[in-house]
Amino acid sequence: MINVTYSGQKQDVLNQIQVSRLHSIHEDLYKKQGAGSEFLGWLDWPSGLSDEFLNNIKSTAEQIQKQADVLIVIGIGGSYLGAKAVIEALKPHFEKNPNFEVLFAGHHVSGAYLKQLMDYIDDREVALNVISKSGTTTEPAIAFRFLQNYMEDRYGEEASDRIYVTTDENKGALLNLAKEKGYQRFVVPDDVGGRYSVFTAVGLLPIAAAGYNIDELIRGAKQAEEELSIFDPENNPAIQYAAIRHNLYEQGFTNEVLATFEPKLSYVQEWWKQLYGESEGKEHKGIFQCRSLIRQIFIL
């Protein structure tokens, strides 16, 4: 049985959250049934990746490295935090004169940030990767408009070869623009939400361009996928975490903290915060009531 200690008391979690209920939830997930099942593509995504897909990501990353010193990734929320978390976790604390950088834009509306970013890249070779399912999300749309104009003014017709688009496969303003301009395209899968998209082209292209081994990353993801698919409450950490977390919430422990002493993991925390807020912070429910609180603030 799983035990947890809080407030000086040791409680048996699995006596309160019955194993049968956990098993039912686990089955619903892996049979991809129930509410939200149309967005469970992330669950077995790593094992479904083809060599053709990964080779395309790697060859495009090599192409970007040859044509540019800087890749600017334009996206917000899950469209940038997964890649940012991996890159920040893997890169050294200090690096003198890096040969290649991955920078990020479109995750806020700071005009000063955009101005300083364009000043910073002005004497460097640049490529863009804009990530948006629709192409109409405000923050990345504004950043892309400025940076697209910058690229076209600087590179002329060659700009189209330096702009890479990750968007919906069948519809959307960004898809239409990419077709019109001839930008190389990658797909945001319909059944994978942005906050789970780090192992799709959304995350893998920036990570590969930054110089990291995505084959090893996917190998680890496949191993985790296999291990976590087994219903074993005594040894499966995902089941244990879910059971303990739910039990504590039901007992009135409504604040949760993810702490690290390693600065390189700070963006893993930011990604985690966004993932949980996006998943649970709706209708005044859950630990992270992000959108509800934002609405209340604006109303006030």
mmCIF file of C-alpha atoms in Angstrom:
data_model
loop_
_atom_site.group_PDB
_atom_site.id
_atom_site.type_symbol
_atom_site.label_atom_id
_atom_site.label_comp_id
_atom_site.label_asym_id
_atom_site.label_seq_id
_atom_site.Cartn_x
_atom_site.Cartn_y
_atom_site.Cartn_z
ATOM 1 C CA MET A 1 0.000 0.000 0.000
ATOM 2 C CA ILE A 2 1.052 3.608 -0.596
ATOM 3 C CA ASN A 3 1.532 5.661 2.543
ATOM 4 C CA VAL A 4 1.831 9.412 2.901
ATOM 5 C CA THR A 5 2.641 11.497 5.958
ATOM 6 C CA TYR A 6 1.307 14.997 6.558
ATOM 7 C CA SER A 7 0.394 17.025 9.642
ATOM 8 C CA GLY A 8 2.160 14.402 11.708
ATOM 9 C CA GLN A 9 -0.240 11.660 10.611
ATOM 10 C CA LYS A 10 0.509 8.688 8.415
ATOM 11 C CA GLN A 11 -2.407 7.663 6.202
ATOM 12 C CA ASP A 12 -2.905 4.771 3.846
ATOM 13 C CA VAL A 13 -3.831 6.444 0.564
ATOM 14 C CA LEU A 14 -5.067 3.346 -1.236
ATOM 15 C CA ASN A 15 -7.634 2.674 1.448
ATOM 16 C CA GLN A 16 -9.207 6.022 0.624
ATOM 17 C CA ILE A 17 -8.744 6.069 -3.121
ATOM 18 C CA GLN A 18 -9.715 2.543 -4.001
ATOM 19 C CA VAL A 19 -7.487 0.503 -6.270
ATOM 20 C CA SER A 20 -10.524 -0.364 -8.385
ATOM 21 C CA ARG A 21 -11.119 3.337 -9.082
ATOM 22 C CA LEU A 22 -7.477 3.839 -10.030
ATOM 23 C CA HIS A 23 -7.652 0.815 -12.307
ATOM 24 C CA SER A 24 -10.795 2.179 -13.986
ATOM 25 C CA ILE A 25 -9.103 5.528 -14.653
ATOM 26 C CA HIS A 26 -5.984 3.779 -15.959
ATOM 27 C CA GLU A 27 -8.083 1.651 -18.313
ATOM 28 C CA ASP A 28 -9.990 4.678 -19.594
ATOM 29 C CA LEU A 29 -6.702 6.385 -20.385
ATOM 30 C CA TYR A 30 -5.122 3.493 -22.239
ATOM 31 C CA LYS A 31 -8.307 2.555 -24.080
ATOM 32 C CA LYS A 32 -8.632 6.253 -24.940
ATOM 33 C CA GLN A 33 -12.208 6.524 -23.830
ATOM 34 C CA GLY A 34 -14.148 8.963 -21.691
ATOM 35 C CA ALA A 35 -14.127 12.756 -21.503
ATOM 36 C CA GLY A 36 -11.209 14.326 -23.352
ATOM 37 C CA SER A 37 -10.131 11.055 -24.959
ATOM 38 C CA GLU A 38 -9.765 12.759 -28.352
ATOM 39 C CA PHE A 39 -6.705 14.561 -26.947
ATOM 40 C CA LEU A 40 -4.814 11.519 -25.610
ATOM 41 C CA GLY A 41 -2.434 11.196 -28.545
ATOM 42 C CA TRP A 42 0.486 12.092 -26.251
ATOM 43 C CA LEU A 43 0.003 8.911 -24.227
ATOM 44 C CA ASP A 44 1.702 6.597 -26.734
ATOM 45 C CA TRP A 45 3.192 9.219 -29.021
ATOM 46 C CA PRO A 46 6.905 8.346 -28.526
ATOM 47 C CA SER A 47 6.493 4.689 -29.520
ATOM 48 C CA GLY A 48 4.618 5.706 -32.680
ATOM 49 C CA LEU A 49 7.315 7.985 -34.051
ATOM 50 C CA SER A 50 8.770 6.829 -37.352
ATOM 51 C CA ASP A 51 12.395 6.992 -38.438
ATOM 52 C CA GLU A 52 11.224 9.083 -41.407
ATOM 53 C CA PHE A 53 9.712 11.705 -39.094
ATOM 54 C CA LEU A 54 12.785 11.874 -36.836
ATOM 55 C CA ASN A 55 15.162 11.996 -39.795
ATOM 56 C CA ASN A 56 13.172 14.885 -41.271
ATOM 57 C CA ILE A 57 13.450 16.783 -37.971
ATOM 58 C CA LYS A 58 17.207 16.116 -37.769
ATOM 59 C CA SER A 59 17.921 17.060 -41.383
ATOM 60 C CA THR A 60 15.924 20.287 -41.016
ATOM 61 C CA ALA A 61 17.790 21.106 -37.798
ATOM 62 C CA GLU A 62 21.102 20.612 -39.642
ATOM 63 C CA GLN A 63 19.857 22.863 -42.434
ATOM 64 C CA ILE A 64 18.989 25.577 -39.904
ATOM 65 C CA GLN A 65 22.408 25.284 -38.262
ATOM 66 C CA LYS A 66 24.109 25.747 -41.635
ATOM 67 C CA GLN A 67 22.120 28.809 -42.651
ATOM 68 C CA ALA A 68 21.867 30.593 -39.287
ATOM 69 C CA ASP A 69 23.610 31.451 -36.032
ATOM 70 C CA VAL A 70 20.295 32.037 -34.273
ATOM 71 C CA LEU A 71 16.939 30.252 -34.424
ATOM 72 C CA ILE A 72 14.091 32.307 -33.005
ATOM 73 C CA VAL A 73 11.199 30.133 -31.844
ATOM 74 C CA ILE A 74 7.905 32.036 -31.808
ATOM 75 C CA GLY A 75 5.248 30.483 -29.601
ATOM 76 C CA ILE A 76 3.400 30.714 -26.303
ATOM 77 C CA GLY A 77 2.514 28.249 -23.544
ATOM 78 C CA GLY A 78 3.114 24.652 -24.555
ATOM 79 C CA SER A 79 4.320 25.830 -27.959
ATOM 80 C CA TYR A 80 7.592 26.941 -26.407
ATOM 81 C CA LEU A 81 7.877 25.873 -22.745
ATOM 82 C CA GLY A 82 8.628 22.200 -23.398
ATOM 83 C CA ALA A 83 11.506 22.959 -25.748
ATOM 84 C CA LYS A 84 12.723 25.787 -23.507
ATOM 85 C CA ALA A 85 12.682 23.472 -20.475
ATOM 86 C CA VAL A 86 14.727 20.774 -22.244
ATOM 87 C CA ILE A 87 17.256 23.210 -23.730
ATOM 88 C CA GLU A 88 17.769 25.077 -20.450
ATOM 89 C CA ALA A 89 18.171 21.794 -18.550
ATOM 90 C CA LEU A 90 20.808 20.460 -20.952
ATOM 91 C CA LYS A 91 22.893 23.475 -21.836
ATOM 92 C CA PRO A 92 25.883 24.459 -19.664
ATOM 93 C CA HIS A 93 25.547 27.201 -17.088
ATOM 94 C CA PHE A 94 28.271 29.178 -18.861
ATOM 95 C CA GLU A 95 29.215 29.078 -22.532
ATOM 96 C CA LYS A 96 31.621 31.492 -24.174
ATOM 97 C CA ASN A 97 30.681 32.639 -27.656
ATOM 98 C CA PRO A 98 28.187 29.896 -28.548
ATOM 99 C CA ASN A 99 28.211 28.996 -32.232
ATOM 100 C CA PHE A 100 24.442 28.658 -32.325
ATOM 101 C CA GLU A 101 21.612 29.936 -30.145
ATOM 102 C CA VAL A 102 17.919 29.179 -29.809
ATOM 103 C CA LEU A 103 16.011 32.264 -28.668
ATOM 104 C CA PHE A 104 12.307 32.665 -27.948
ATOM 105 C CA ALA A 105 9.692 35.281 -28.793
ATOM 106 C CA GLY A 106 5.911 35.554 -28.875
ATOM 107 C CA HIS A 107 5.361 34.444 -25.284
ATOM 108 C CA HIS A 108 4.454 37.992 -24.185
ATOM 109 C CA VAL A 109 3.719 41.372 -25.775
ATOM 110 C CA SER A 110 6.764 43.358 -24.641
ATOM 111 C CA GLY A 111 7.719 45.868 -27.328
ATOM 112 C CA ALA A 112 11.038 46.485 -25.581
ATOM 113 C CA TYR A 113 11.860 42.770 -25.761
ATOM 114 C CA LEU A 114 11.139 42.633 -29.491
ATOM 115 C CA LYS A 115 13.165 45.784 -30.176
ATOM 116 C CA GLN A 116 16.162 44.515 -28.232
ATOM 117 C CA LEU A 117 15.842 41.074 -29.834
ATOM 118 C CA MET A 118 15.985 42.568 -33.329
ATOM 119 C CA ASP A 119 18.958 44.720 -32.344
ATOM 120 C CA TYR A 120 20.695 41.630 -30.959
ATOM 121 C CA ILE A 121 20.258 39.553 -34.126
ATOM 122 C CA ASP A 122 21.069 42.305 -36.599
ATOM 123 C CA ASP A 123 24.666 41.200 -37.202
ATOM 124 C CA ARG A 124 23.894 37.478 -37.028
ATOM 125 C CA GLU A 125 22.356 35.008 -39.463
ATOM 126 C CA VAL A 126 18.772 34.232 -38.481
ATOM 127 C CA ALA A 127 16.084 31.581 -38.973
ATOM 128 C CA LEU A 128 12.537 31.553 -37.564
ATOM 129 C CA ASN A 129 10.329 28.716 -36.351
ATOM 130 C CA VAL A 130 6.798 29.979 -35.708
ATOM 131 C CA ILE A 131 4.548 27.581 -33.780
ATOM 132 C CA SER A 132 0.789 28.084 -33.601
ATOM 133 C CA LYS A 133 -2.093 25.759 -34.358
ATOM 134 C CA SER A 134 -4.319 28.562 -35.614
ATOM 135 C CA GLY A 135 -1.901 31.375 -36.303
ATOM 136 C CA THR A 136 -4.231 33.856 -34.608
ATOM 137 C CA THR A 137 -3.067 33.692 -30.966
ATOM 138 C CA THR A 138 -2.290 37.306 -30.118
ATOM 139 C CA GLU A 139 1.217 37.186 -28.636
ATOM 140 C CA PRO A 140 2.925 34.955 -31.233
ATOM 141 C CA ALA A 141 0.962 36.598 -34.069
ATOM 142 C CA ILE A 142 2.311 40.029 -33.109
ATOM 143 C CA ALA A 143 5.883 38.756 -32.731
ATOM 144 C CA PHE A 144 5.735 36.892 -36.040
ATOM 145 C CA ARG A 145 4.418 39.941 -37.890
ATOM 146 C CA PHE A 146 7.405 42.008 -36.742
ATOM 147 C CA LEU A 147 9.975 39.268 -37.317
ATOM 148 C CA GLN A 148 8.547 38.223 -40.679
ATOM 149 C CA ASN A 149 8.838 41.821 -41.884
ATOM 150 C CA TYR A 150 12.367 41.959 -40.507
ATOM 151 C CA MET A 151 13.333 38.763 -42.342
ATOM 152 C CA GLU A 152 11.807 39.901 -45.639
ATOM 153 C CA ASP A 153 13.465 43.321 -45.442
ATOM 154 C CA ARG A 154 16.814 41.721 -44.657
ATOM 155 C CA TYR A 155 16.812 38.603 -46.839
ATOM 156 C CA GLY A 156 14.293 39.368 -49.588
ATOM 157 C CA GLU A 157 13.070 36.243 -51.384
ATOM 158 C CA GLU A 158 15.542 34.125 -49.389
ATOM 159 C CA ALA A 159 13.465 34.803 -46.261
ATOM 160 C CA SER A 160 11.042 32.036 -47.241
ATOM 161 C CA ASP A 161 13.843 29.476 -46.951
ATOM 162 C CA ARG A 162 14.639 30.668 -43.410
ATOM 163 C CA ILE A 163 11.121 30.537 -41.961
ATOM 164 C CA TYR A 164 9.765 27.227 -40.657
ATOM 165 C CA VAL A 165 6.144 26.790 -39.628
ATOM 166 C CA THR A 166 4.653 24.290 -37.174
ATOM 167 C CA THR A 167 0.861 24.444 -37.374
ATOM 168 C CA ASP A 168 -2.359 22.567 -38.049
ATOM 169 C CA GLU A 169 -2.242 20.086 -40.921
ATOM 170 C CA ASN A 170 -5.507 21.099 -42.564
ATOM 171 C CA LYS A 171 -6.675 24.564 -41.561
ATOM 172 C CA GLY A 172 -5.825 27.932 -40.075
ATOM 173 C CA ALA A 173 -4.402 31.323 -40.974
ATOM 174 C CA LEU A 174 -0.808 30.232 -40.426
ATOM 175 C CA LEU A 175 -1.208 27.182 -42.664
ATOM 176 C CA ASN A 176 -2.620 29.356 -45.439
ATOM 177 C CA LEU A 177 0.246 31.827 -45.100
ATOM 178 C CA ALA A 178 2.823 29.032 -45.111
ATOM 179 C CA LYS A 179 1.373 27.645 -48.334
ATOM 180 C CA GLU A 180 1.311 31.089 -49.918
ATOM 181 C CA LYS A 181 4.916 31.883 -48.954
ATOM 182 C CA GLY A 182 6.316 28.389 -49.464
ATOM 183 C CA TYR A 183 7.545 27.960 -45.888
ATOM 184 C CA GLN A 184 8.634 24.474 -44.846
ATOM 185 C CA ARG A 185 5.903 23.042 -42.617
ATOM 186 C CA PHE A 186 5.568 20.681 -39.690
ATOM 187 C CA VAL A 187 2.329 19.486 -38.104
ATOM 188 C CA VAL A 188 0.806 20.086 -34.688
ATOM 189 C CA PRO A 189 -1.148 16.816 -34.214
ATOM 190 C CA ASP A 190 -4.908 17.160 -33.671
ATOM 191 C CA ASP A 191 -4.922 14.733 -30.734
ATOM 192 C CA VAL A 192 -1.979 16.254 -28.827
ATOM 193 C CA GLY A 193 -2.573 19.396 -26.783
ATOM 194 C CA GLY A 194 0.095 22.081 -26.811
ATOM 195 C CA ARG A 195 1.161 21.404 -23.222
ATOM 196 C CA TYR A 196 1.969 17.773 -24.152
ATOM 197 C CA SER A 197 3.648 18.553 -27.458
ATOM 198 C CA VAL A 198 7.348 18.503 -26.583
ATOM 199 C CA PHE A 199 7.889 15.166 -28.392
ATOM 200 C CA THR A 200 6.185 16.409 -31.553
ATOM 201 C CA ALA A 201 7.794 18.775 -34.050
ATOM 202 C CA VAL A 202 6.744 21.595 -31.690
ATOM 203 C CA GLY A 203 9.522 20.638 -29.279
ATOM 204 C CA LEU A 204 11.821 18.361 -31.236
ATOM 205 C CA LEU A 205 12.798 20.820 -33.983
ATOM 206 C CA PRO A 206 14.091 23.544 -31.612
ATOM 207 C CA ILE A 207 15.775 20.935 -29.393
ATOM 208 C CA ALA A 208 17.514 19.304 -32.368
ATOM 209 C CA ALA A 209 18.526 22.714 -33.764
ATOM 210 C CA ALA A 210 20.055 23.537 -30.377
ATOM 211 C CA GLY A 211 22.344 20.548 -30.911
ATOM 212 C CA TYR A 212 20.842 17.948 -28.593
ATOM 213 C CA ASN A 213 20.333 14.281 -29.383
ATOM 214 C CA ILE A 214 16.608 13.790 -29.929
ATOM 215 C CA ASP A 215 17.091 10.046 -30.511
ATOM 216 C CA GLU A 216 18.228 9.723 -26.895
ATOM 217 C CA LEU A 217 15.389 11.947 -25.739
ATOM 218 C CA ILE A 218 12.829 9.763 -27.509
ATOM 219 C CA ARG A 219 14.517 6.586 -26.241
ATOM 220 C CA GLY A 220 13.960 7.792 -22.680
ATOM 221 C CA ALA A 221 10.373 8.803 -23.481
ATOM 222 C CA LYS A 222 9.660 5.338 -24.917
ATOM 223 C CA GLN A 223 11.068 3.708 -21.789
ATOM 224 C CA ALA A 224 8.860 5.910 -19.585
ATOM 225 C CA GLU A 225 5.842 5.198 -21.804
ATOM 226 C CA GLU A 226 6.352 1.452 -21.416
ATOM 227 C CA GLU A 227 6.948 1.518 -17.671
ATOM 228 C CA LEU A 228 4.063 3.869 -16.862
ATOM 229 C CA SER A 229 1.553 1.921 -18.977
ATOM 230 C CA ILE A 230 1.627 -0.958 -16.459
ATOM 231 C CA PHE A 231 -1.059 -0.820 -13.777
ATOM 232 C CA ASP A 232 1.051 -1.387 -10.674
ATOM 233 C CA PRO A 233 0.171 1.035 -7.862
ATOM 234 C CA GLU A 234 3.059 -0.157 -5.723
ATOM 235 C CA ASN A 235 5.713 0.659 -8.348
ATOM 236 C CA ASN A 236 4.207 3.033 -10.916
ATOM 237 C CA PRO A 237 5.195 6.568 -9.810
ATOM 238 C CA ALA A 238 2.530 8.234 -11.989
ATOM 239 C CA ILE A 239 -0.251 6.282 -10.254
ATOM 240 C CA GLN A 240 1.310 6.925 -6.858
ATOM 241 C CA TYR A 241 1.605 10.661 -7.502
ATOM 242 C CA ALA A 242 -1.978 10.896 -8.762
ATOM 243 C CA ALA A 243 -3.349 8.973 -5.779
ATOM 244 C CA ILE A 244 -1.395 10.912 -3.161
ATOM 245 C CA ARG A 245 -2.068 14.252 -4.818
ATOM 246 C CA HIS A 246 -5.815 13.627 -5.055
ATOM 247 C CA ASN A 247 -5.997 12.381 -1.487
ATOM 248 C CA LEU A 248 -4.222 15.455 -0.152
ATOM 249 C CA TYR A 249 -6.479 17.743 -2.174
ATOM 250 C CA GLU A 250 -9.579 16.031 -0.807
ATOM 251 C CA GLN A 251 -8.167 16.504 2.703
ATOM 252 C CA GLY A 252 -7.938 20.258 2.139
ATOM 253 C CA PHE A 253 -4.281 20.546 1.142
ATOM 254 C CA THR A 254 -4.897 22.770 -1.866
ATOM 255 C CA ASN A 255 -1.436 24.298 -2.399
ATOM 256 C CA GLU A 256 1.258 22.353 -4.222
ATOM 257 C CA VAL A 257 4.906 23.342 -4.651
ATOM 258 C CA LEU A 258 7.483 21.942 -7.053
ATOM 259 C CA ALA A 259 10.903 22.995 -5.767
ATOM 260 C CA THR A 260 14.393 22.545 -7.177
ATOM 261 C CA PHE A 261 17.816 23.721 -6.101
ATOM 262 C CA GLU A 262 19.134 23.424 -9.667
ATOM 263 C CA PRO A 263 18.655 26.633 -11.706
ATOM 264 C CA LYS A 264 18.841 24.679 -14.955
ATOM 265 C CA LEU A 265 15.512 23.086 -14.032
ATOM 266 C CA SER A 266 13.690 26.384 -13.514
ATOM 267 C CA TYR A 267 11.933 26.107 -16.881
ATOM 268 C CA VAL A 268 10.865 22.546 -16.089
ATOM 269 C CA GLN A 269 8.986 24.190 -13.232
ATOM 270 C CA GLU A 270 7.506 26.784 -15.595
ATOM 271 C CA TRP A 271 6.422 24.046 -18.001
ATOM 272 C CA TRP A 272 4.901 22.028 -15.122
ATOM 273 C CA LYS A 273 3.047 25.103 -13.889
ATOM 274 C CA GLN A 274 1.623 25.801 -17.336
ATOM 275 C CA LEU A 275 0.678 22.160 -17.901
ATOM 276 C CA TYR A 276 -1.256 21.912 -14.652
ATOM 277 C CA GLY A 277 -2.846 25.330 -14.972
ATOM 278 C CA GLU A 278 -4.036 24.564 -18.492
ATOM 279 C CA SER A 279 -5.281 21.108 -17.478
ATOM 280 C CA GLU A 280 -6.960 21.894 -14.169
ATOM 281 C CA GLY A 281 -7.465 25.625 -13.828
ATOM 282 C CA LYS A 282 -10.918 25.779 -15.376
ATOM 283 C CA GLU A 283 -14.328 26.477 -13.820
ATOM 284 C CA HIS A 284 -12.747 27.487 -10.500
ATOM 285 C CA LYS A 285 -11.501 23.922 -10.027
ATOM 286 C CA GLY A 286 -8.116 22.451 -9.212
ATOM 287 C CA ILE A 287 -4.973 23.775 -7.586
ATOM 288 C CA PHE A 288 -4.014 26.185 -10.382
ATOM 289 C CA GLN A 289 -7.071 28.273 -11.241
ATOM 290 C CA CYS A 290 -5.195 30.311 -13.835
ATOM 291 C CA ARG A 291 -7.819 31.392 -16.317
ATOM 292 C CA SER A 292 -10.517 31.923 -13.690
ATOM 293 C CA LEU A 293 -8.213 34.120 -11.634
ATOM 294 C CA ILE A 294 -7.132 36.111 -14.676
ATOM 295 C CA ARG A 295 -10.776 36.796 -15.570
ATOM 296 C CA GLN A 296 -11.476 37.946 -12.016
ATOM 297 C CA ILE A 297 -8.464 40.275 -12.044
ATOM 298 C CA PHE A 298 -9.562 41.895 -15.310
ATOM 299 C CA ILE A 299 -13.138 42.246 -14.050
ATOM 300 C CA LEU A 300 -11.857 44.002 -10.928
#
